[in-house]
PDB file of C-alpha atoms in Angstrom:
ATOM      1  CA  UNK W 373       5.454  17.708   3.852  1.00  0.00           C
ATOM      2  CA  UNK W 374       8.965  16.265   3.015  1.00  0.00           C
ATOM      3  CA  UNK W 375       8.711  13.996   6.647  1.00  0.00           C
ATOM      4  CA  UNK W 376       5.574  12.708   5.372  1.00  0.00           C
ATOM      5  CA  UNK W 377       6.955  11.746   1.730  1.00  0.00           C
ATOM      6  CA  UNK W 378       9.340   9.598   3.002  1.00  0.00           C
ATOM      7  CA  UNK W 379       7.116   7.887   5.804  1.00  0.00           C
ATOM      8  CA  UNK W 380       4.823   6.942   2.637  1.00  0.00           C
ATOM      9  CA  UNK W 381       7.987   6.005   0.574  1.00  0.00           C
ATOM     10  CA  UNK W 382       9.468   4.142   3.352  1.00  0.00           C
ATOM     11  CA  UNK W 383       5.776   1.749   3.972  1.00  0.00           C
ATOM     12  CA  UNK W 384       5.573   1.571   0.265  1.00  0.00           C
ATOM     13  CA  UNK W 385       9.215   0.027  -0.311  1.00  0.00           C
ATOM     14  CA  UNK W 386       8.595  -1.901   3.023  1.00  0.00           C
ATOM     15  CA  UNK W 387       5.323  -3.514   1.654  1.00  0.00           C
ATOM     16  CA  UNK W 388       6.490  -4.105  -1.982  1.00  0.00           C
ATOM     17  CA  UNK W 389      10.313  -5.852  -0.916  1.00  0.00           C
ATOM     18  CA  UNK W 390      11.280  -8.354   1.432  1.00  0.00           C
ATOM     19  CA  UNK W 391      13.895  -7.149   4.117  1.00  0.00           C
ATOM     20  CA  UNK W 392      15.513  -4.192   2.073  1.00  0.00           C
ATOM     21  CA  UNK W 393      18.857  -3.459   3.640  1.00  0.00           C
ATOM     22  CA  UNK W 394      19.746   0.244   4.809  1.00  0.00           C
ATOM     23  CA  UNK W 395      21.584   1.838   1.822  1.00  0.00           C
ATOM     24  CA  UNK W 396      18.870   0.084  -0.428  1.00  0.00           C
ATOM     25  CA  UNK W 397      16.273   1.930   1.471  1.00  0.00           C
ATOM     26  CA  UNK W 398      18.014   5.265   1.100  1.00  0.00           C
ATOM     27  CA  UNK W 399      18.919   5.052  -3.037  1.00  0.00           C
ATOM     28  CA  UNK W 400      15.141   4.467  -3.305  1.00  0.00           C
ATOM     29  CA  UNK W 401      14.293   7.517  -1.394  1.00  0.00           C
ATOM     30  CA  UNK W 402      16.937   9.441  -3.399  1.00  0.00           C
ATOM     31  CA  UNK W 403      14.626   8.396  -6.570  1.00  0.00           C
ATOM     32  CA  UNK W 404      12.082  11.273  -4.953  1.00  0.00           C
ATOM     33  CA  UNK W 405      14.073  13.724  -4.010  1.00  0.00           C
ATOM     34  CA  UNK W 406      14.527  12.499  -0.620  1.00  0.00           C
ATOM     35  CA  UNK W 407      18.054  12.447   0.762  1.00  0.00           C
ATOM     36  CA  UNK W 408      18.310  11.984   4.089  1.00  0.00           C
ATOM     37  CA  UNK W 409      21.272  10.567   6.021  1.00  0.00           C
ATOM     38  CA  UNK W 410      21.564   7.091   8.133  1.00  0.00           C
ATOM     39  CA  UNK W 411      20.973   8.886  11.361  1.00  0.00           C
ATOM     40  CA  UNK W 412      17.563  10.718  10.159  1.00  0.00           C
ATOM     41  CA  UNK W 413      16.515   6.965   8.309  1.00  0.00           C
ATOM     42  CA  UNK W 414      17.131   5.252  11.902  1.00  0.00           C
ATOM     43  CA  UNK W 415      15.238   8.327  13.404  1.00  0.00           C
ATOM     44  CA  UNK W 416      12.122   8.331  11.041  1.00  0.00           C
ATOM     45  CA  UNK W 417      11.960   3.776  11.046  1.00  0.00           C
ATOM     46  CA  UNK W 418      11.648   4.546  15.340  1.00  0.00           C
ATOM     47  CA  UNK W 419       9.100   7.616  14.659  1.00  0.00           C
ATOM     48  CA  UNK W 420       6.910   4.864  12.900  1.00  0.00           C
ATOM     49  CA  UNK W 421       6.207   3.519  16.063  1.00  0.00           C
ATOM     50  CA  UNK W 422       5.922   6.507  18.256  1.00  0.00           C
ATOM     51  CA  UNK W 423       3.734   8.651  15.467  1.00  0.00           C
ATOM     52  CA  UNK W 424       1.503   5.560  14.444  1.00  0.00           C
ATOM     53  CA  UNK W 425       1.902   2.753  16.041  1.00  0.00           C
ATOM     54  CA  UNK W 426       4.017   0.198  13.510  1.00  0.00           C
ATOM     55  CA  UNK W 427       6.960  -1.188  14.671  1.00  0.00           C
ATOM     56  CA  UNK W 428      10.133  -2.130  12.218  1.00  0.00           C
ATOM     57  CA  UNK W 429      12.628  -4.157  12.765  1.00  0.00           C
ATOM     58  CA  UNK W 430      15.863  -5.053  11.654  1.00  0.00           C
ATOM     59  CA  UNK W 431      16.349  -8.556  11.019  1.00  0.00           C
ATOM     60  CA  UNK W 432      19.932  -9.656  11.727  1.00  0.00           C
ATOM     61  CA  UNK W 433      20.261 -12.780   9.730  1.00  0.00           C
ATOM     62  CA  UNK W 434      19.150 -11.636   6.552  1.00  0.00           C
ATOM     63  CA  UNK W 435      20.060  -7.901   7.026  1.00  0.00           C
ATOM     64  CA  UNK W 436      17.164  -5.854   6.328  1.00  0.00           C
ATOM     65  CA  UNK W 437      14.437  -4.211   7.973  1.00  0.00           C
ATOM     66  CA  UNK W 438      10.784  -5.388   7.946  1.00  0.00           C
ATOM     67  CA  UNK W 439       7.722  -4.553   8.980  1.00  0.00           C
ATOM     68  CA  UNK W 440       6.347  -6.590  12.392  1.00  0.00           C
ATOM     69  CA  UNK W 441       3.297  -9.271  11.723  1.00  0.00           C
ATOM     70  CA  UNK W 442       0.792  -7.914  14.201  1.00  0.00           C
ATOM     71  CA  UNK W 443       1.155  -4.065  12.891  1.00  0.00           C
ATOM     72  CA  UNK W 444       0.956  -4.994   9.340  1.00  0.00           C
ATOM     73  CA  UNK W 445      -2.976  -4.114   9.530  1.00  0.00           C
ATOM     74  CA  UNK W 446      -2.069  -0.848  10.800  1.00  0.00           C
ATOM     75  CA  UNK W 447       0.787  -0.371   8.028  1.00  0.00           C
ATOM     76  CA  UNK W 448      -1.653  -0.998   5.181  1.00  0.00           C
ATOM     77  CA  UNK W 449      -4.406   1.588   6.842  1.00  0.00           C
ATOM     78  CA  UNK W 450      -1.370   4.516   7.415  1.00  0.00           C
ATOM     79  CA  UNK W 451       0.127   4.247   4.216  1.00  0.00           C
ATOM     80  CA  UNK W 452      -3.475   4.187   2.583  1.00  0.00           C
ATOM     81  CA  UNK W 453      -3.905   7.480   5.033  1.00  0.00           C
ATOM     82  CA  UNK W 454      -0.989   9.150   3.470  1.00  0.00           C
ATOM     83  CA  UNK W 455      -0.970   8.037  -0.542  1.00  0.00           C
ATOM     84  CA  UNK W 456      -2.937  11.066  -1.973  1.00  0.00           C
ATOM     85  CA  UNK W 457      -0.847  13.745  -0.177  1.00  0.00           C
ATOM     86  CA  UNK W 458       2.168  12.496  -1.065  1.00  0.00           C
ATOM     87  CA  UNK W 459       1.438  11.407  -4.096  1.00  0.00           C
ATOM     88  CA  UNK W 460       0.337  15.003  -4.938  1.00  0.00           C
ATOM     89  CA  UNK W 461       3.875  15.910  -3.125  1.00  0.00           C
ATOM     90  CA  UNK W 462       5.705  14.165  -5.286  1.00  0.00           C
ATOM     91  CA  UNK W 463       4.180  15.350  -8.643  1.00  0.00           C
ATOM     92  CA  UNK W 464       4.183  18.748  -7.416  1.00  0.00           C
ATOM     93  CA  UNK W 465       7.874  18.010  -7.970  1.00  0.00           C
ATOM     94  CA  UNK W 466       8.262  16.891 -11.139  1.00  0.00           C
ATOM     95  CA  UNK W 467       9.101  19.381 -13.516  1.00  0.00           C
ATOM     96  CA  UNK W 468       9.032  17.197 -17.095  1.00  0.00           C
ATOM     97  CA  UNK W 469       6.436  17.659 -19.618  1.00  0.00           C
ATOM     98  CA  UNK W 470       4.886  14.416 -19.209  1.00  0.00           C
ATOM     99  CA  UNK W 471       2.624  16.214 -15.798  1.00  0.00           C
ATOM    100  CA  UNK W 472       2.801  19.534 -16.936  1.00  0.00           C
ATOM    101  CA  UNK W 473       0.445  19.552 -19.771  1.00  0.00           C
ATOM    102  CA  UNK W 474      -2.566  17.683 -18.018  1.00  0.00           C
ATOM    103  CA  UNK W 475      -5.214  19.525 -16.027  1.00  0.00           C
ATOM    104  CA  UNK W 476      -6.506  16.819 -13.910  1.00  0.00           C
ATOM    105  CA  UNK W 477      -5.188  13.367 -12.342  1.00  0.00           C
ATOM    106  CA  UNK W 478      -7.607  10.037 -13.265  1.00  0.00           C
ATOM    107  CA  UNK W 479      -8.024   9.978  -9.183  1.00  0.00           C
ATOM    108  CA  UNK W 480     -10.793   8.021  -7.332  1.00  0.00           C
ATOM    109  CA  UNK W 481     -14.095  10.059  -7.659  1.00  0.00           C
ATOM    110  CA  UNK W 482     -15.214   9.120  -4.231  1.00  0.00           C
ATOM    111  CA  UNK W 483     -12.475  11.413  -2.474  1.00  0.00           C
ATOM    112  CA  UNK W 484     -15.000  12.110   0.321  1.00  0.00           C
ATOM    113  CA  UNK W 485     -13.744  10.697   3.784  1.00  0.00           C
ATOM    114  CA  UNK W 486     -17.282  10.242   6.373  1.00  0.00           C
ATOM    115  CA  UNK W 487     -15.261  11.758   9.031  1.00  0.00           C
ATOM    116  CA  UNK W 488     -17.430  12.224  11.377  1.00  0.00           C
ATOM    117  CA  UNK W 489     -18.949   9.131  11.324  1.00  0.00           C
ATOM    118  CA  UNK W 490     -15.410   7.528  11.413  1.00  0.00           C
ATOM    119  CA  UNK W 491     -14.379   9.635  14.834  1.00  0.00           C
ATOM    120  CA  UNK W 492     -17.824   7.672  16.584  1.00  0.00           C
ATOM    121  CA  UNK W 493     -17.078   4.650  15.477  1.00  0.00           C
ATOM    122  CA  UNK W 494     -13.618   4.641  16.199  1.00  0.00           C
ATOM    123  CA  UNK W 495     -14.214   5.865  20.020  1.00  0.00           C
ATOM    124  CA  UNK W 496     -16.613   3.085  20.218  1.00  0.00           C
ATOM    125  CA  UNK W 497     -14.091   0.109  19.157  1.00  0.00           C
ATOM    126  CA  UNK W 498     -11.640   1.428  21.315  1.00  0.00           C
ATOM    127  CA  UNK W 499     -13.543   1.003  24.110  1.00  0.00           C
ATOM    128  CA  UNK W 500     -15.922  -2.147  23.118  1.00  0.00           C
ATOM    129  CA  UNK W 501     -19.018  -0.678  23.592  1.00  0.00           C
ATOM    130  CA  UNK W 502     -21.922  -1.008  20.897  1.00  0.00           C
ATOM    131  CA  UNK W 503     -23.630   1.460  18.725  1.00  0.00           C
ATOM    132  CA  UNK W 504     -26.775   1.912  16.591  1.00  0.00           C
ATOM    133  CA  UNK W 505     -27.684   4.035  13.770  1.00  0.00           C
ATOM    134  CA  UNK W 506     -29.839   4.278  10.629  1.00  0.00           C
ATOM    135  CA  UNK W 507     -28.899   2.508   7.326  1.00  0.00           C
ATOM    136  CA  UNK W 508     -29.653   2.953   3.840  1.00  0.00           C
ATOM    137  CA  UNK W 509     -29.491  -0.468   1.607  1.00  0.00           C
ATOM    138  CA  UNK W 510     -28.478   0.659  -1.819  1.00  0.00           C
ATOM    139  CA  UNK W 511     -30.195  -2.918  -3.136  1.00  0.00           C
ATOM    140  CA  UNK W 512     -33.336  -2.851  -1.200  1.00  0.00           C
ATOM    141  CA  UNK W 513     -33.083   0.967  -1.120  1.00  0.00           C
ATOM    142  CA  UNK W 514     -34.932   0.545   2.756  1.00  0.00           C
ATOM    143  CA  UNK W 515     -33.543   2.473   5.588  1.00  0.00           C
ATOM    144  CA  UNK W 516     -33.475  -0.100   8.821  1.00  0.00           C
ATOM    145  CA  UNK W 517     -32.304   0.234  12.195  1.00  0.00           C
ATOM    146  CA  UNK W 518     -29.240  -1.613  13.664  1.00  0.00           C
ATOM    147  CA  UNK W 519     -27.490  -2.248  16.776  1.00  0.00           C
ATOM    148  CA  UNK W 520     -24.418  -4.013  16.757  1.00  0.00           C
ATOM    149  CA  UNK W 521     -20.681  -4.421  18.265  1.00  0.00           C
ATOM    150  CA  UNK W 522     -18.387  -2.514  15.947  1.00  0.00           C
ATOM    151  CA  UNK W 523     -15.099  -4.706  15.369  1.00  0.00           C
ATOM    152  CA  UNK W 524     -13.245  -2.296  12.603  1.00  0.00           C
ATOM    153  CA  UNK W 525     -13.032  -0.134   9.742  1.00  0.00           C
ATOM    154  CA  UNK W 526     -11.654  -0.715   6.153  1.00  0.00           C
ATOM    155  CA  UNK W 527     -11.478   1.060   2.669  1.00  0.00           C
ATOM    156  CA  UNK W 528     -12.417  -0.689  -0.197  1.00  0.00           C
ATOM    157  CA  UNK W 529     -11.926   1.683  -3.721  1.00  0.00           C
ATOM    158  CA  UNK W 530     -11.842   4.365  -2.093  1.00  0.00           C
ATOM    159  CA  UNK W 531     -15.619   3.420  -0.281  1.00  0.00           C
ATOM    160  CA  UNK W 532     -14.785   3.216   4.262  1.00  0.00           C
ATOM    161  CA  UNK W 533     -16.776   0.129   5.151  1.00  0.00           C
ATOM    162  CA  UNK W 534     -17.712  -0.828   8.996  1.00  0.00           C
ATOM    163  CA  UNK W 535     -17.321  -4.429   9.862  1.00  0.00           C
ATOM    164  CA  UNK W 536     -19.703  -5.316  12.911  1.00  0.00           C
ATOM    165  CA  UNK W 537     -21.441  -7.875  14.780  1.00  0.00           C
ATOM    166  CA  UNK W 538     -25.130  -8.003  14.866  1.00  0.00           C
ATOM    167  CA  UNK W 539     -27.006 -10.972  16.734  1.00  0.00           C
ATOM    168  CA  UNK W 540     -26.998 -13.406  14.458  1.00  0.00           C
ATOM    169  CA  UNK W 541     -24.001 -12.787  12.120  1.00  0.00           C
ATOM    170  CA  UNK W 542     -21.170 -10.164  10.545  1.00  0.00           C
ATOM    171  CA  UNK W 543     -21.984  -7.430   8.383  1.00  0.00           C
ATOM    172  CA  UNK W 544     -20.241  -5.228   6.353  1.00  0.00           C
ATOM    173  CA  UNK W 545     -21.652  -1.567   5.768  1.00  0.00           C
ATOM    174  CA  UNK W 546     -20.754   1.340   3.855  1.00  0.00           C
ATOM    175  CA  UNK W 547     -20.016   4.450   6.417  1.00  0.00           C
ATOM    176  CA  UNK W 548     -21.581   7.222   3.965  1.00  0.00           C
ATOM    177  CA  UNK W 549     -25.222   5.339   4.721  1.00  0.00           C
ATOM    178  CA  UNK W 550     -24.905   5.299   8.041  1.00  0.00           C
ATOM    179  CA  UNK W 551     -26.927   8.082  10.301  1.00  0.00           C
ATOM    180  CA  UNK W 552     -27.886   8.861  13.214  1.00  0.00           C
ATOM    181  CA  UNK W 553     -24.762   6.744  15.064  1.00  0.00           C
ATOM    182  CA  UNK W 554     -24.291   6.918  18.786  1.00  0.00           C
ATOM    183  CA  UNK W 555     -22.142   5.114  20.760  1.00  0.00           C
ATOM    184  CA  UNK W 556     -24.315   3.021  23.168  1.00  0.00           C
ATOM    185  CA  UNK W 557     -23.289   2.000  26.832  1.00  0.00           C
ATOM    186  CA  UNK W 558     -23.458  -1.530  26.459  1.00  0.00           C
ATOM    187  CA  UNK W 559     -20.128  -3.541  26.646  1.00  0.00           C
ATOM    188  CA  UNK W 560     -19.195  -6.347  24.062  1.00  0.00           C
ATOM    189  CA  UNK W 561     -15.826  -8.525  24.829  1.00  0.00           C
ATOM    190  CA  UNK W 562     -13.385  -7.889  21.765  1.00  0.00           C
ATOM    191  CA  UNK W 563     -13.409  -9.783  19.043  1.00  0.00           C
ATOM    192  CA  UNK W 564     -11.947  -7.953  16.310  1.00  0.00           C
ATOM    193  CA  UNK W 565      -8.527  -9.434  15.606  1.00  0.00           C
ATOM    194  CA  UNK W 566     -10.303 -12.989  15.138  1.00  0.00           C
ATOM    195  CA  UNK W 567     -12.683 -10.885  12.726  1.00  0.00           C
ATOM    196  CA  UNK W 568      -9.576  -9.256  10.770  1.00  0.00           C
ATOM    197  CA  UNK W 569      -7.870 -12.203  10.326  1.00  0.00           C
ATOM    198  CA  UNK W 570     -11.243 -13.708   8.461  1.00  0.00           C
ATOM    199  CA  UNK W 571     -11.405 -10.441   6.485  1.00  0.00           C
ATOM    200  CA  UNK W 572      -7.649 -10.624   5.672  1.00  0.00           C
ATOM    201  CA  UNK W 573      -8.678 -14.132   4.132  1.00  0.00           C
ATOM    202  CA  UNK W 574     -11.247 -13.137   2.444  1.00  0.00           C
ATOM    203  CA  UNK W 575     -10.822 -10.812  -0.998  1.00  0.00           C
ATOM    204  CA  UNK W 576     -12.757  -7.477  -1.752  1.00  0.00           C
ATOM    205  CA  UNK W 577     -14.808  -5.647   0.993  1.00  0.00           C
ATOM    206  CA  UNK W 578     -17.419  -8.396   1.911  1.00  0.00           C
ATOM    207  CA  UNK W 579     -17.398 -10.476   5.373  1.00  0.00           C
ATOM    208  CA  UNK W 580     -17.838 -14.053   4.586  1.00  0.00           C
ATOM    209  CA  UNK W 581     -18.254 -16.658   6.696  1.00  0.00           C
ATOM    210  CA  UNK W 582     -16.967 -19.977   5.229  1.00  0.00           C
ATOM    211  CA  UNK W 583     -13.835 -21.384   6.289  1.00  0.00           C
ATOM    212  CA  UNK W 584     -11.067 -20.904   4.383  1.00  0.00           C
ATOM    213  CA  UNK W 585     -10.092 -23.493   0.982  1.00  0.00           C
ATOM    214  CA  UNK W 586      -7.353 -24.033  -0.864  1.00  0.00           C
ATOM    215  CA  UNK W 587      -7.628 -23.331  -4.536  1.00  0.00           C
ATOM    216  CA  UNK W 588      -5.195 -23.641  -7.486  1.00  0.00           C
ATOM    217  CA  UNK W 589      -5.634 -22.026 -10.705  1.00  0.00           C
ATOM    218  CA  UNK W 590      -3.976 -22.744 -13.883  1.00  0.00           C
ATOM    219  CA  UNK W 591      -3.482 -19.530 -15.845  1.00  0.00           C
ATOM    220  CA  UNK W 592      -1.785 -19.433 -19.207  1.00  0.00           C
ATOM    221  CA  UNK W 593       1.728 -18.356 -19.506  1.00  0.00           C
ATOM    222  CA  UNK W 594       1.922 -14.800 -21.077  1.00  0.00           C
ATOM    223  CA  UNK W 595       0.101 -13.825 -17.362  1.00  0.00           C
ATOM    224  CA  UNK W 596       3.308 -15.353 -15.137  1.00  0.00           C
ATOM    225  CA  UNK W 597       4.684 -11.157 -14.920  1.00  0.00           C
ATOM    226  CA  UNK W 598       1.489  -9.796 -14.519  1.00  0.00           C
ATOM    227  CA  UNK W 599       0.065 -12.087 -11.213  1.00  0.00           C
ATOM    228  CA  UNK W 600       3.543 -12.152  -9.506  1.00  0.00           C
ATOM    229  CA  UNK W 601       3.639  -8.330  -9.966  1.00  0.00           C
ATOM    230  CA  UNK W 602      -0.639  -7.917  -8.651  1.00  0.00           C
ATOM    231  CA  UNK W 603      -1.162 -11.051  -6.875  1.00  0.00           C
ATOM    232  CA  UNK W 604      -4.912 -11.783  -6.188  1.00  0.00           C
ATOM    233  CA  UNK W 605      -4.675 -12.522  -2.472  1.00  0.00           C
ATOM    234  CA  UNK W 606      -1.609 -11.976  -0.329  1.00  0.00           C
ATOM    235  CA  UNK W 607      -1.377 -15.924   0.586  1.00  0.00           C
ATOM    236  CA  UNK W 608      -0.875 -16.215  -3.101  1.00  0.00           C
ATOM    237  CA  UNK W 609       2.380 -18.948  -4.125  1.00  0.00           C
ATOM    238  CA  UNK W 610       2.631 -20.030  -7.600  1.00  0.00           C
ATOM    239  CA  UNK W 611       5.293 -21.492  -9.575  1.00  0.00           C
ATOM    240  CA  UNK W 612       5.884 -22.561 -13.554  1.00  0.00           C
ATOM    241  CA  UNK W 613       4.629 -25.907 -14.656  1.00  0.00           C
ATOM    242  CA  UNK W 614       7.526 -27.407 -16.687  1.00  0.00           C
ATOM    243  CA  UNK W 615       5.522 -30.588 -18.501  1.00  0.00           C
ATOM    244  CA  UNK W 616       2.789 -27.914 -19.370  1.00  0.00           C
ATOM    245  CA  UNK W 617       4.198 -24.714 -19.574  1.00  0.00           C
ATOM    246  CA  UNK W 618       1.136 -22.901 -17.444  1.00  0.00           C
ATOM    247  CA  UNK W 619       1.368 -20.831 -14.511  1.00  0.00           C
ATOM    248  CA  UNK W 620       0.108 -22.202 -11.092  1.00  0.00           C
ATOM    249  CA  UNK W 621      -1.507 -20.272  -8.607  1.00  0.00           C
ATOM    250  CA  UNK W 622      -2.323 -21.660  -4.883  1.00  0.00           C
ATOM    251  CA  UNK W 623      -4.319 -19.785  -2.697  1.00  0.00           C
ATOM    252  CA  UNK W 624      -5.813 -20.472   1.091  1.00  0.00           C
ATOM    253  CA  UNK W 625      -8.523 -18.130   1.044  1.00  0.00           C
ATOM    254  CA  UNK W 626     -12.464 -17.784   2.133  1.00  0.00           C
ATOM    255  CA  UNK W 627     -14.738 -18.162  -1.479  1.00  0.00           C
ATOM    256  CA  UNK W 628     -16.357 -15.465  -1.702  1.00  0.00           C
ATOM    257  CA  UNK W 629     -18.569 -13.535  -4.366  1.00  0.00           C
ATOM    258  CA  UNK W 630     -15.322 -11.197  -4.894  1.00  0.00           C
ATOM    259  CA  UNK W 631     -13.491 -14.036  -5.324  1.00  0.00           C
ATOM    260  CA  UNK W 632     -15.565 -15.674  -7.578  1.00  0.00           C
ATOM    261  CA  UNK W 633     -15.898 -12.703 -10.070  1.00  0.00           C
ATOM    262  CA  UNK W 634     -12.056 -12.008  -9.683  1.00  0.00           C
ATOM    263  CA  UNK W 635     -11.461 -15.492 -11.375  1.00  0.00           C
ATOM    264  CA  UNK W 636     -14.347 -15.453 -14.118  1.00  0.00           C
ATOM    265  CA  UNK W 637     -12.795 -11.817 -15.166  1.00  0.00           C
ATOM    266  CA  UNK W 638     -10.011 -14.015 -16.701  1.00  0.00           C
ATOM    267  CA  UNK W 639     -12.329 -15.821 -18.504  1.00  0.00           C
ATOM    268  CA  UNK W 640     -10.330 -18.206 -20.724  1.00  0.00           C
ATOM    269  CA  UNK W 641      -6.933 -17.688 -19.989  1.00  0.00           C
ATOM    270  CA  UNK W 642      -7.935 -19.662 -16.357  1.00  0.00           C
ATOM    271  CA  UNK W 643      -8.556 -23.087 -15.450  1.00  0.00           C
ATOM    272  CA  UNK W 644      -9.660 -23.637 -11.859  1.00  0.00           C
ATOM    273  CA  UNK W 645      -8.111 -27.207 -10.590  1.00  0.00           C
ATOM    274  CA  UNK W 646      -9.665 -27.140  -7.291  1.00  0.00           C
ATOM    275  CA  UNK W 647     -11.976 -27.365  -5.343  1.00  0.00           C
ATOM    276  CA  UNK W 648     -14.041 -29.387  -7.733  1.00  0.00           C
ATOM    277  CA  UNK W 649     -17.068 -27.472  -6.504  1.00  0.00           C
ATOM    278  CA  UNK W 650     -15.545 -23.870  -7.159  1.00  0.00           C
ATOM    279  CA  UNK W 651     -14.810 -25.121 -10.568  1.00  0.00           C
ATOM    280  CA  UNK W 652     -18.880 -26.434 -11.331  1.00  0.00           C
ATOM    281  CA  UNK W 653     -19.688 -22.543 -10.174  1.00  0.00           C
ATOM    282  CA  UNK W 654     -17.290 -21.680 -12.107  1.00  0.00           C
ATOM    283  CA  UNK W 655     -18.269 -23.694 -15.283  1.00  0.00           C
ATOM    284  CA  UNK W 656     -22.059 -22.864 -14.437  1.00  0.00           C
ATOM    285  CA  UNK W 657     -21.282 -19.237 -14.660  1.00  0.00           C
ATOM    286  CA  UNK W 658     -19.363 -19.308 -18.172  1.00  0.00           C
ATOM    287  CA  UNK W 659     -22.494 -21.265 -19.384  1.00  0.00           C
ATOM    288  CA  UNK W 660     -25.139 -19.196 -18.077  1.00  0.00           C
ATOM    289  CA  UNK W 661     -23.606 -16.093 -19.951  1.00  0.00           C
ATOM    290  CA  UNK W 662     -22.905 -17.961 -23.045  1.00  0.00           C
ATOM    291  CA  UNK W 663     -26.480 -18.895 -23.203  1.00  0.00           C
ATOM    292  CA  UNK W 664     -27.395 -14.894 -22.123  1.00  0.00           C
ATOM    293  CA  UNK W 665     -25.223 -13.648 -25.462  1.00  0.00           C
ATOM    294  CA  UNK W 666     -26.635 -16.629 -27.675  1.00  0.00           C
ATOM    295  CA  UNK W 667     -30.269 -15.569 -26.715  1.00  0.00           C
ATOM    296  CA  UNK W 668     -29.884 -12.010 -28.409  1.00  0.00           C
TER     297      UNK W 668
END
């Protein structure tokens, strides 16, 4: 358990700081009870890439380790894999009275993992063959039939989604509504990092297929700490007006429906500067719901 606690603490640091140095790397471990020496730290950074697959690297001119571009996917989807165990590792050793009095953690309800249906569809995007099953709409509540080229897998609040290719366009699909899959002999050529680097520029769980804007947001001030500490999309810059005194967000991302709700949910305290069309949604939306409230 203690090798796993520090390969989640080690992604965890990685993805949260930008080229940490070696004895920066250990003090933080030390912080959980992990002290480990240089030799074991060099041994567990190489393990990443013999146990899963992610490859870190030292960079020499700024002195600290990072994690490579084209594993970052992989990163995200192990140290997802390993936050509830050692998470629950690293409670089970605290001994202050802050844990000890409560009977249950405020975790995700949906705990449930659709393993089986995972291992199928796994197999079959390893190999690029297609696969049909049943689904279940939850908004049309209709079960249909589908055949399609699987490209990956993701978790979205704790719900596994399947990203595939039908004939006409992407879909995403929750795995828990998915029966009956088989793994079909037909062959489709790979597609899936073009189709993960659309997701990646998209927010929330949803495929979209428009091409990817830039949008800049004015936000008021007193929200400066709390978007630079939970940025909305990971191309996310921003920087401090001085003649204004509001925060400035740019973003190069695909607009979708996610994205959309993630900016009305700061209702006033936002001013969208472009696109000009995202902003008339935008402004369409605030009036539509003003005129909801002023109609009761």
């Amino acid at each position: 358990m203690k090798k796993l606690r520090y390969y989640f603490l080690i992604l965890n640091f990685l993805q949260r700081n930008t080229y940490p140095r070696r004895e920066v790397l250990l003090e933080y471990l030390k912080q959980y009870n992990v002290d480990i020496s240089e030799r074991t730290l060099y041994r567990a950074l190489k393990e990443f890439e013999t146990e899963f697959g992610i490859t870190i690297k030292l960079c020499n001119e700024k002195k600290g380790y990072f994690i490579s571009e084209q594993h970052q996917g992989v990163a995200h989807f192990v140290h997802n894999g390993l936050k509830n165990l050692a998470i629950t590792d690293i409670l089970g050793q605290q001994t202050s009275k802050a844990i000890q009095g409560l009977s249950e953690f405020a975790m995700d309800r949906n705990t449930t993992v659709p393993i089986e249906n995972l291992k199928v569809l796994l197999e079959a995007i390893k190999v690029n063959k297609k696969i049909e099953f049943t689904y279940l709409s939850a908004s049309k509540k209709v079960v249909s039939k589908y055949m399609v080229a699987p490209l990956f897998v993701t978790q979205h609040n704790g719900v596994w989604h399947l990203v595939a290719k039908g004939q006409d366009k992407t879909k995403t699909f929750e795995i828990e509504k998915i029966t009956n899959v088989k793994q079909l002999e037909l062959k489709f050529r790979e597609c899936s990092k073009k189709a993960l680097k659309n997701y990646n520029q998209s927010l929330g769980f949803g495929y979209c297929n428009e091409k990817p804007e830039e949008v800049e947001l004015c936000f008021d001030r007193e929200l400066e700490a709390y978007l630079i500490s939970n940025p909305i999309h990971e191309s996310q810059n921003s920087f401090l007006c001085k003649e204004s005194g509001e925060f400035i967000v740019t973003l190069n991302v695909r607009i979708n429906k996610e994205f959309k709700q993630e900016v009305l949910k700061y209702t006033n305290q936002v001013k969208v500067n472009k696109p000009s069309w995202l902003k008339n949604d935008i402004v369409k939306s605030l009036q539509g719901a003003l005129q909801n409230h002023s109609m009761v």
